[in-house]
Every structure is written in structure tokens, then in C-alpha cells.
Short mmCIF file of C-alpha atoms (C1' of nucleotides) in Angstrom, two decimals:
data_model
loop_
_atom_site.label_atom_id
_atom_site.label_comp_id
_atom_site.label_asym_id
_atom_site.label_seq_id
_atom_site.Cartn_x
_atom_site.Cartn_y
_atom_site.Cartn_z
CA UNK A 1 0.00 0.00 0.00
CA UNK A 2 1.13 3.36 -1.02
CA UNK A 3 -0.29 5.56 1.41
CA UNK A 4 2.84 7.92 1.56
CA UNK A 5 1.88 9.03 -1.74
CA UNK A 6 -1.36 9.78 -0.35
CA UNK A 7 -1.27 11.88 2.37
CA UNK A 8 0.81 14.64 -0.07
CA UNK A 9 -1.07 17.38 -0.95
CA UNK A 10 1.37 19.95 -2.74
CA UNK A 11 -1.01 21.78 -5.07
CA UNK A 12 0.69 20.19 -7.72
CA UNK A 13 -1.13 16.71 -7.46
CA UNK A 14 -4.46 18.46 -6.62
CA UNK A 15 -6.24 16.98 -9.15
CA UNK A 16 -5.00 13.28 -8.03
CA UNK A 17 -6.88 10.91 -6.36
CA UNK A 18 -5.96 10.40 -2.40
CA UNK A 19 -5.09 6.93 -1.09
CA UNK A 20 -4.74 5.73 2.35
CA UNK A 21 -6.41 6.55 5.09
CA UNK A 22 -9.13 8.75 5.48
CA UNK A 23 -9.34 11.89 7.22
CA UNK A 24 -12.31 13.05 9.47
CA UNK A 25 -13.13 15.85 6.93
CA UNK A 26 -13.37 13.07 4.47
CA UNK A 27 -15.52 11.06 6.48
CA UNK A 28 -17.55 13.63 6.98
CA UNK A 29 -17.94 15.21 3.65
CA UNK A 30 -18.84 11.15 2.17
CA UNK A 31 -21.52 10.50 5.18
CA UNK A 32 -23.26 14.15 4.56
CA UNK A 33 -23.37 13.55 0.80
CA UNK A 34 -24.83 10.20 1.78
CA UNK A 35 -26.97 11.14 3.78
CA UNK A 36 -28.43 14.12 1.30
CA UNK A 37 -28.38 11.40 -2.20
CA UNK A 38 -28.35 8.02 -0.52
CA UNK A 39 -25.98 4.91 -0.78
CA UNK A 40 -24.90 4.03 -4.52
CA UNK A 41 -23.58 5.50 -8.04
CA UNK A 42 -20.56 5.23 -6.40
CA UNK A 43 -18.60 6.74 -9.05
CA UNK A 44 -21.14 10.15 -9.59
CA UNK A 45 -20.99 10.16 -5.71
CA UNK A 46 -16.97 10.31 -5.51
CA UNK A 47 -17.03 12.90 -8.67
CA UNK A 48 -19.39 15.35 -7.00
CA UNK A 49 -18.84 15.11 -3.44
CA UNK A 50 -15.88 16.54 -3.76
CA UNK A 51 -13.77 13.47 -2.64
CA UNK A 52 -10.11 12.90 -4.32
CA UNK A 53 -11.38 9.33 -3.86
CA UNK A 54 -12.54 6.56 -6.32
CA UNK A 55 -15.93 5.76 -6.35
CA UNK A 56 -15.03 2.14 -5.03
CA UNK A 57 -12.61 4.08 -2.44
CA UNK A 58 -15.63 5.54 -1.57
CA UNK A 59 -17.94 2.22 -1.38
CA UNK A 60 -15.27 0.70 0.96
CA UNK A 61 -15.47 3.34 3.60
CA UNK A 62 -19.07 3.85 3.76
CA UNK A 63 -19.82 -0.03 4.18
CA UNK A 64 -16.98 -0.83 6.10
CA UNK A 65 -16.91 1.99 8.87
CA UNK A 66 -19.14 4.82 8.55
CA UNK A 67 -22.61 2.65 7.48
CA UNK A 68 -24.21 3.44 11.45
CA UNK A 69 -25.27 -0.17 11.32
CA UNK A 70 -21.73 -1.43 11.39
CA UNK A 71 -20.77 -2.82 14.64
CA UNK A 72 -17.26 -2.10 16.10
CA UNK A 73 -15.46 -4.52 18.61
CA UNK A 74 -15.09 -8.27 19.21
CA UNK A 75 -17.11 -11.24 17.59
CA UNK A 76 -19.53 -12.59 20.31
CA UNK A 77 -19.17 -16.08 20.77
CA UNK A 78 -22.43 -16.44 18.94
CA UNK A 79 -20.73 -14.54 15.84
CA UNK A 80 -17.65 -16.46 16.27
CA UNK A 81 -20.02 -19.79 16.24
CA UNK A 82 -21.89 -18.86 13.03
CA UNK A 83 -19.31 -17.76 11.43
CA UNK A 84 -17.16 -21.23 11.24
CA UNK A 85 -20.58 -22.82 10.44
CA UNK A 86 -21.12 -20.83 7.55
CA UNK A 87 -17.74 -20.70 6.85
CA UNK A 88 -17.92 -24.73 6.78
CA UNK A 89 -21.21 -24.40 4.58
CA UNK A 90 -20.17 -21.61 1.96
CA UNK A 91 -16.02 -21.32 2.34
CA UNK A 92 -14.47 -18.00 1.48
CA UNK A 93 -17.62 -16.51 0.98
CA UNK A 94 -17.20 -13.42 2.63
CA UNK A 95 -19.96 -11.23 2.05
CA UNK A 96 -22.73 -14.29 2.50
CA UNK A 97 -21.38 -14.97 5.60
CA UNK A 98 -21.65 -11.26 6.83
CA UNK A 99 -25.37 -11.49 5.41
CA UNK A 100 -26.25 -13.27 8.44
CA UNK A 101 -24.15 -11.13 11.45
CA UNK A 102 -25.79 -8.05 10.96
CA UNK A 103 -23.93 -5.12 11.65
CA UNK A 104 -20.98 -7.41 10.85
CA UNK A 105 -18.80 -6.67 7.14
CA UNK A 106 -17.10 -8.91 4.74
CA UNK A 107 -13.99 -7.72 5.58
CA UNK A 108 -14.09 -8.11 9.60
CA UNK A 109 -15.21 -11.54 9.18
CA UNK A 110 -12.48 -12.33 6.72
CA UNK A 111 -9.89 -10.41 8.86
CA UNK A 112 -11.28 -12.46 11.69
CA UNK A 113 -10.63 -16.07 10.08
CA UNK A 114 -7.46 -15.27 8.69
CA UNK A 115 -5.40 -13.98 12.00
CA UNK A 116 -7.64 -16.16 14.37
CA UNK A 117 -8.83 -19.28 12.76
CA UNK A 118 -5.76 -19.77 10.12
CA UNK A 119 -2.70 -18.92 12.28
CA UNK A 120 -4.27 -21.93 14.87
CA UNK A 121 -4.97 -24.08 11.54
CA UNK A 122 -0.84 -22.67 11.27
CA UNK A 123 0.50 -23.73 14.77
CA UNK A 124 -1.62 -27.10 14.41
CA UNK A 125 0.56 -27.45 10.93
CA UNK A 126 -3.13 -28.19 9.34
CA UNK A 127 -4.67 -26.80 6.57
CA UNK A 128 -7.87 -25.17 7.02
CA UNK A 129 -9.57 -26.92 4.42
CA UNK A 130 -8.24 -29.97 5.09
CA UNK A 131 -11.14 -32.90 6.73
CA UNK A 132 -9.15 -32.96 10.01
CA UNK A 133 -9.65 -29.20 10.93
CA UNK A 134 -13.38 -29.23 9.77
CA UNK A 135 -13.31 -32.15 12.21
CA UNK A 136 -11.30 -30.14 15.10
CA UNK A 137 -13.88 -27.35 14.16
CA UNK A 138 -17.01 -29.06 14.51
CA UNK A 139 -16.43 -31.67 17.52
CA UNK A 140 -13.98 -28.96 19.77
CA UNK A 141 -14.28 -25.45 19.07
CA UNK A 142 -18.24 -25.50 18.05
CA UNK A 143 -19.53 -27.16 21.32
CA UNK A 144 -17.10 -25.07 23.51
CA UNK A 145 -18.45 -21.60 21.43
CA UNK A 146 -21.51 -22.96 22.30
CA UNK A 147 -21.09 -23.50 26.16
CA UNK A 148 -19.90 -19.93 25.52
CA UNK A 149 -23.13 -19.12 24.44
CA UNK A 150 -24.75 -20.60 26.77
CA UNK A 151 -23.08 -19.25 29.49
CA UNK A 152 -23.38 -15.11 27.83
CA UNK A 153 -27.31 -15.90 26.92
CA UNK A 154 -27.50 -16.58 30.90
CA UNK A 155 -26.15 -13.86 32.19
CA UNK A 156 -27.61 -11.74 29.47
CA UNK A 157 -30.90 -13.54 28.84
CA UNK A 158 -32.54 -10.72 29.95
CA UNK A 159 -31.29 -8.17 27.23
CA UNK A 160 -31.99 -10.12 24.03
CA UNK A 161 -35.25 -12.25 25.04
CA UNK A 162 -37.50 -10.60 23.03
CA UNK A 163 -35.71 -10.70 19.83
CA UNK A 164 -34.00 -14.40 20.55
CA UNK A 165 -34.35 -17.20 18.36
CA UNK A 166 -34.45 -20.09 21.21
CA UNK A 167 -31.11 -22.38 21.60
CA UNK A 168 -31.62 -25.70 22.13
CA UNK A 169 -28.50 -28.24 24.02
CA UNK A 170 -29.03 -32.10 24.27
CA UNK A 171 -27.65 -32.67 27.05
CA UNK A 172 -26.82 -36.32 25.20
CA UNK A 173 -28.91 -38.34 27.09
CA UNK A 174 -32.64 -38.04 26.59
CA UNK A 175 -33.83 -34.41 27.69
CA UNK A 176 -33.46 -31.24 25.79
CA UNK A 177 -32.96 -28.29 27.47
CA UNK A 178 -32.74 -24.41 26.86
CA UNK A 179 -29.15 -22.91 26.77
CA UNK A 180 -29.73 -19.72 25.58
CA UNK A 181 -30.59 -17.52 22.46
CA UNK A 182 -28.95 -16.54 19.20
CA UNK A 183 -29.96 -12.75 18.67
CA UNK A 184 -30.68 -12.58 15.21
CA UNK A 185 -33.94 -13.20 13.42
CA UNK A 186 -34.39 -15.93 10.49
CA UNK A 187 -31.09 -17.85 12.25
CA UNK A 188 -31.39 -21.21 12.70
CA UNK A 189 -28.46 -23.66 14.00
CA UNK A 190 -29.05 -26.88 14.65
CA UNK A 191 -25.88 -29.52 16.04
CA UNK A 192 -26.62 -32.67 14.01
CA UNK A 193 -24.28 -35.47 14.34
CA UNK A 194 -22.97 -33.43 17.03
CA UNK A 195 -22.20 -30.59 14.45
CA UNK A 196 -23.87 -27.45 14.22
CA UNK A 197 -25.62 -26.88 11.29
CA UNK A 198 -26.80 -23.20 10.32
CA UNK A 199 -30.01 -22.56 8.32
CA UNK A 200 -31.28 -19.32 7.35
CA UNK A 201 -35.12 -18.84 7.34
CA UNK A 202 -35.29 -19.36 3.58
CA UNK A 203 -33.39 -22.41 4.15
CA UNK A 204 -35.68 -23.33 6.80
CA UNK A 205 -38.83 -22.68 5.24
CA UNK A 206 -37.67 -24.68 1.83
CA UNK A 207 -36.32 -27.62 4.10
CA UNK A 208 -38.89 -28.86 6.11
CA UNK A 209 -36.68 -31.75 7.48
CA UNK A 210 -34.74 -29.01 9.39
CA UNK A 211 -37.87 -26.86 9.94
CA UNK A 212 -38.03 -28.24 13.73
CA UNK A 213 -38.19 -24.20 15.16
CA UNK A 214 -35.45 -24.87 17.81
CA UNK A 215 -32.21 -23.24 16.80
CA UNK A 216 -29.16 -23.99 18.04
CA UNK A 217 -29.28 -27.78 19.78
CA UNK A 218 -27.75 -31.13 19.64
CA UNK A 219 -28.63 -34.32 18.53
CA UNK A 220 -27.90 -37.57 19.23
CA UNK A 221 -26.28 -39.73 16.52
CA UNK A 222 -25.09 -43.63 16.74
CA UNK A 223 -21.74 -42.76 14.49
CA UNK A 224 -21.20 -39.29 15.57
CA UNK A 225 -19.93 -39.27 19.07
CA UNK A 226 -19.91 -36.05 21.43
CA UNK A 227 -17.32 -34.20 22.45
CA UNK A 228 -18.15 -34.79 26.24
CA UNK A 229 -17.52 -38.30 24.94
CA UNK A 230 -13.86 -38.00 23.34
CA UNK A 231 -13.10 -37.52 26.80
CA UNK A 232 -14.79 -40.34 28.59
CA UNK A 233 -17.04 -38.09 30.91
CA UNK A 234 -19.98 -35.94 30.84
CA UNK A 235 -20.97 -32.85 29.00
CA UNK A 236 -21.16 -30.82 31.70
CA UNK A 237 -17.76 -32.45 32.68
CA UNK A 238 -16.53 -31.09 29.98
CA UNK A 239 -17.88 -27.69 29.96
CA UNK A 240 -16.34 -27.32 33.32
CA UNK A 241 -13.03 -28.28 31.78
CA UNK A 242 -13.41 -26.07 29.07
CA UNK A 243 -13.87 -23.19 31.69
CA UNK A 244 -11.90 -22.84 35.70
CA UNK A 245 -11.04 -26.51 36.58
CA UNK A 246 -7.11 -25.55 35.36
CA UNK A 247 -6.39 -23.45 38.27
CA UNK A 248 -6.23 -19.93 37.28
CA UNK A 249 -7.65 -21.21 33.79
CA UNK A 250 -10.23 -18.62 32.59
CA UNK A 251 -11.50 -19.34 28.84
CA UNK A 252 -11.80 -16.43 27.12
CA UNK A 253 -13.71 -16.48 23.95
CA UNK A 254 -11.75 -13.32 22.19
CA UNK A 255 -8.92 -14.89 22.69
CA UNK A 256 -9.62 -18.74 22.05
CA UNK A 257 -6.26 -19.30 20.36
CA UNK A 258 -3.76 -17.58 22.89
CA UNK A 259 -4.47 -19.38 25.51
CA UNK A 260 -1.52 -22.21 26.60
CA UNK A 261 -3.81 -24.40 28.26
CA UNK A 262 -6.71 -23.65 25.54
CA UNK A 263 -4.21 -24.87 22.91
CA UNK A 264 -3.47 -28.35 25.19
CA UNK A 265 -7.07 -29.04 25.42
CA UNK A 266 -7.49 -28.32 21.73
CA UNK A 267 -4.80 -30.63 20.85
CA UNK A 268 -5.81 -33.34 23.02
CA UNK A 269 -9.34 -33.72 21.57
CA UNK A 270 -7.91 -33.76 18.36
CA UNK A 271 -5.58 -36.44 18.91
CA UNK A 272 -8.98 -38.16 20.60
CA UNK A 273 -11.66 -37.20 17.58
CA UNK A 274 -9.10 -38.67 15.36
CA UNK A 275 -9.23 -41.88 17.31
CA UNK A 276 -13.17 -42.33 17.41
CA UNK A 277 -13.86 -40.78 13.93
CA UNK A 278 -11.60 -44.02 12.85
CA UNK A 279 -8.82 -42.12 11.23
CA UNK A 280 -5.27 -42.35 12.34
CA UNK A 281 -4.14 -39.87 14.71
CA UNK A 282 -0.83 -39.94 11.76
CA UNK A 283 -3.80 -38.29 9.32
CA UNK A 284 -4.27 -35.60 11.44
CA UNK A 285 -0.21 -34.34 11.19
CA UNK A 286 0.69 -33.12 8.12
CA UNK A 287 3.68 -35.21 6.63
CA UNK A 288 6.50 -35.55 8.25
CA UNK A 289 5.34 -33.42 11.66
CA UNK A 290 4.14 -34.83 14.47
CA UNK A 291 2.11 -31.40 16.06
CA UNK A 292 2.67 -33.63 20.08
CA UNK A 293 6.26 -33.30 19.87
CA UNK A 294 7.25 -30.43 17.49
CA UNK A 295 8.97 -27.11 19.11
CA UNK A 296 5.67 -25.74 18.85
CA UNK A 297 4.40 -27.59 21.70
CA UNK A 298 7.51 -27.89 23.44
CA UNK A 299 7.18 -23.79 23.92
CA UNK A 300 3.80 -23.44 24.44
CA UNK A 301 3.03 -26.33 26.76
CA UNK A 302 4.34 -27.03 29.89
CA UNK A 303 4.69 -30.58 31.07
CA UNK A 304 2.50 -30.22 34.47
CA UNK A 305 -0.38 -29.39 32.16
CA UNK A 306 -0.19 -31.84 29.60
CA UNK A 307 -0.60 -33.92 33.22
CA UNK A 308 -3.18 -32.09 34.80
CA UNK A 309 -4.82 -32.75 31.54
CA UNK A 310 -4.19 -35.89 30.87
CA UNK A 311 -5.59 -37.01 34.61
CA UNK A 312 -8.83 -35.49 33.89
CA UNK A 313 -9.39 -37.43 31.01
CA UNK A 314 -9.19 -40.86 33.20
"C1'" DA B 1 14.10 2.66 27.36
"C1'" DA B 2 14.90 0.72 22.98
"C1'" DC B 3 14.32 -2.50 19.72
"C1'" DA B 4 12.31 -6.64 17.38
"C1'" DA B 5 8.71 -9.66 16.32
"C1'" DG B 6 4.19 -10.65 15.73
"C1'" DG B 7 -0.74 -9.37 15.37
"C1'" DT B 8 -4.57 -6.54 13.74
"C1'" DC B 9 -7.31 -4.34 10.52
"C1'" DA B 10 -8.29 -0.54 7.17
"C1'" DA B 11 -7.54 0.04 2.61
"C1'" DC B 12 -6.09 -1.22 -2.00
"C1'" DC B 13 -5.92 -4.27 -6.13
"C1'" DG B 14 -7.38 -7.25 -9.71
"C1'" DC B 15 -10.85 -9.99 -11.41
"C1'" DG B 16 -15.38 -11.22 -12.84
"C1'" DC B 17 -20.20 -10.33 -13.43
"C1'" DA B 18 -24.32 -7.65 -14.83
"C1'" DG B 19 -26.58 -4.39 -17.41
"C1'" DG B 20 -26.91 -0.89 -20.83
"C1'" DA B 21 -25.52 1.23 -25.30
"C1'" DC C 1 -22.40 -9.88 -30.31
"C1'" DT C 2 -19.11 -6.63 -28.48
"C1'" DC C 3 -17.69 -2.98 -25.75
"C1'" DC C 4 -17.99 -0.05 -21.79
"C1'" DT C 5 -19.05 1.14 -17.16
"C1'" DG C 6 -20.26 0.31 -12.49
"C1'" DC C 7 -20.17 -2.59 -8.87
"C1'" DG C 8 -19.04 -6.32 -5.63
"C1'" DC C 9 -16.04 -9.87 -4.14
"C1'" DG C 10 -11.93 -12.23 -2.35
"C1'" DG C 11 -7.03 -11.79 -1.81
"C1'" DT C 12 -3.27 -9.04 -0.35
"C1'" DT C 13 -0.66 -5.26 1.63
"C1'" DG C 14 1.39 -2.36 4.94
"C1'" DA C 15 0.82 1.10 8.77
"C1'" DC C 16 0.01 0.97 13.30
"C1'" DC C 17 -0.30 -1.30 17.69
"C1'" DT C 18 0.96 -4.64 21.25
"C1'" DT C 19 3.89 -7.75 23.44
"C1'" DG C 20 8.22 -9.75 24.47
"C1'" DT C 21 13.21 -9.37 25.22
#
DNA sequence: AACAAGGTCAACCGCGCAGGA
DNA sequence: CTCCTGCGCGGTTGACCTTGT
């Protein structure tokens, strides 16, 4: 990016367009213009507002930042759990997925999958679109966004009721039971096979299969064990493992891939999903690296973790 | 305090598609 | 049918910020 060429503004280059970043006068002079001729004719808009900007300069910073429907600050863990659902569903495409997280733009969500998502696919020496980190996706990080969920919806039930599209958790056994609410309306996520699976309302409406009217929930599936499962105990076992039974260990969902104990857990139900799905633990390392033993985990993990750890899972 | 390394995110670029002339 | 223009999308870049040494 050449923004050193675009912050000059010797008479001389006038008449050239800026680049860069923009200025609150330019912010200001593209949402009044806006706000007097509406969204659109991008080009016509950046020729007679008065911007030194190209029309799709122009497009970029009204959708991306000034739009007041866009949404500033972290993903919620309900974001964060759509978003590898759809993700899973629809790959790289950005701007459907940010069709469903209102207030939410292409651009964050792809920002948001490549530094958070990708650089653990990185450390894990997996490729995102590889089988084993769908896998890692849908068994570990899904049910533990969802516990997250769960967890935010119950402490903030209160705030979102009446616009909340109910949540539904199996517990595994035989009971369903409410864990909370997704905030958005026409979402609909169900876990089937122990996966969540994200319909939108058209979705819904044209698949009457999924049309059951809970969201998010689990289901119970003869070939598709639980999570709770890969690690011999309960669900709510493992929710409390996922959250203070480490000590000090506080999960924290906006930071789900810093955390040294988050990162043992992650690669311990990995090693165990590869087990039970009936794939060798070898097809989860990438050839010729074994992601237990590698400097990576030498660094990040220390050994009376890996122990703590491994003692729970007895 | 100074520097390096790594992370984040706003902004740019190139490509492809749609619609009109 | 071809060309042109506008627009939107996904990939990439690089300035700025944070964290570690």
C-alpha cells in the first residue's frame, strides 16, 4: 500500500486521487453527501462530493466503517459460532457470511478467520480446508463456542429475550434443554451429528426436514460421538473443563487461540476425535510433523499441564 | 528505554459479473 | 455480439499497535 503518496497534498497533485487513510473531513464530507443522495452510483458520488477518492474508495469506507449499522469490537461467541458454520457451509464466501451477522462486514469476518482461525490451523501445521480441521472445528471449538453461548445468553438472557431465536442443548442423554438464544432473526443452528448446522429462514422454510423451530441444539447420533464423549465423561464435565477446573484457567472467547492451556485441550481432543472418527491420529499431522512433539508444543506447553490434563481425562 | 517480532485491521488491487448502449 | 461502465467480491498489503526481550 502506497499511502505515503497519499497523504501529499502539494497543489501540484491536486487533481489526483488520495489513497490511504481517510481523514475526518473526508468522512464527513462522504456520510453528509450520503446522507443528502443516498448509498450508490458510487462513481457520480466520488465525482461530485468533492472526494479525491474513487468511487469504489468511496464504497469501501461507507460499508466498512461509517454505514451506522456497522458494529465495532469483538465477535460474540455467537458470531464467532456462526461464522465457522457458515464458513464450513459456503467457504471463502465473505460477504454471504456477513449477510447473516448483521452489523458485521465482509472484511471483519475475513480479517477475523485469517489472523484467528488460520494462524491456529498454522501452529496445528493443518490446513484449514483440510477434513481434520473441519473435524477439530465441529467436535472442539463448536460445542465449547456454544457452552460460551450458553453461558453469555445466561447472564444476558434478559437483554436479548424478546428478539431471541431459542437455543436448544441435548444434554446427550434423553432431555433437551434451553441454553440460551442466538440474537438474530431468520437464524437457525441446529448440532446434528454433534455438528452445528446453520439454516437461514429461507433455508428453513424450503427444508422442512430441518424446519423443527429450535435453533441452536444437539442431537444424538449412533456414528457421531460427542465431544463430552472423546473424553470419557460428561458434558457438563466437559464444559467445566473447558472453563476454571485448570487453576487460574479462565477461557476467554476473544482470545480462544492464545491461551496455553486452551491450545493443550485443543490438541488433546484432536488427537482423541481422530481416534473415534476411525482415522489415524498420523492423518491428522501433516507429513513428516508430528504437532505432540514439534517445538511448537515444546514452547507453548508445559509438562504439568499436559498432566493435569491428561488425569482429567481418566 | 529501545528495539524486534508478531498481530490486527483498514484500505487497495485485480478480477469477474451484470446491465446498458 | 461486443464494448464499456459500475459494482461487488476475495485476496493481499502495509501502517500501526501490542507484546516480548
Amino acid at each position: 500500500m502506497s499511502t505515503s503518496k497519499s497523504v501529499s497534498s502539494s497543489s501540484e497533485d491536486d487533481n489526483e486521487l488520495r489513497r490511504g487513510p481517510w481523514t475526518l473531513e473526508e468522512d464527513n464530507l462522504l456520510s453528509q453527501y450520503i446522507s443528502d443522495h443516498g448509498e450508490g452510483r458510487w462513481n457520480l458520488l466520488a465525482k461530485r462530493s468533492g472526494l479525491k477518492r474513487t468511487g469504489k474508495s468511496c464504497r469501501l469506507r461507507w460499508l466498512n466503517y461509517l454505514k451506522p449499522d456497522v458494529k465495532r469490537g469483538n465477535l460474540t461467541p455467537q458470531e464467532q459460532l456462526l461464522i465457522l458454520e457458515l464458513h464450513s457451509k459456503w467457504g471463502n464466501r465473505w460477504s454471504k457470511i456477513a449477510q447473516h451477522l448483521p452489523g458485521r462486514t465482509d472484511n471483519e469476518i475475513k480479517n477475523y478467520w485469517r489472523t484467528r482461525i488460520q494462524k491456529q490451523a498454522r501452529h496445528l501445521k493443518i490446513e484449514t480446508d483440510s477434513r481434520e480441521f473441519q473435524e477439530l472445528v465441529r467436535r472442539f471449538w463448536m460445542p465449547r463456542l456454544l457452552q460460551k453461548v450458553k453461558e453469555s445468553s445466561s447472564s444476558s438472557a434478559m437483554s436479548i429475550q424478546n428478539q431471541a431465536i431459542p437455543l436448544v442443548l441435548d444434554d446427550g442423554v434423553s432431555q433437551q434443554s434451553t441454553i440460551g438464544t442466538i440474537p438474530w432473526q431468520g437464524a437457525c443452528v441446529s448440532m446434528n451429528g454433534g455438528s452445528p448446522t446453520y439454516m437461514d429462514q429461507h433455508e428453513q422454510n424450503s427444508d422442512s426436514e430441518h424446519n423443527s423451530g429450535s435453533c441452536i441444539s444437539f442431537s444424538e447420533s449412533a456414528n457421531m460421538p460427542k465431544v463430552s464423549h472423546h473424553f470419557g465423561h460428561t458434558m457438563d464435565q466437559f464444559h467445566s473443563l473447558s472453563n476454571n477446573d485448570f487453576g487460574t484457567y479462565s477461557y476467554d472467547p476473544y482470545h480462544v487461540n492464545d491461551n496455553a492451556y486452551e491450545m493443550e485441550t485443543f490438541k488433546a481432543a484432536t488427537a482423541k476425535v481422530a481416534q473415534d472418527v476411525q482415522y489415524p491420529i498420523a492423518d491428522c499431522q501433516t507429513a513428516g510433523t508430528d504437532w505432540l512433539s514439534n517445538d511448537f508444543a515444546c514452547t507453548m506447553w508445559n509438562i504439568d499441564e499436559l498432566w493435569q490434563f491428561s488425569k482429567l481425562q481418566k
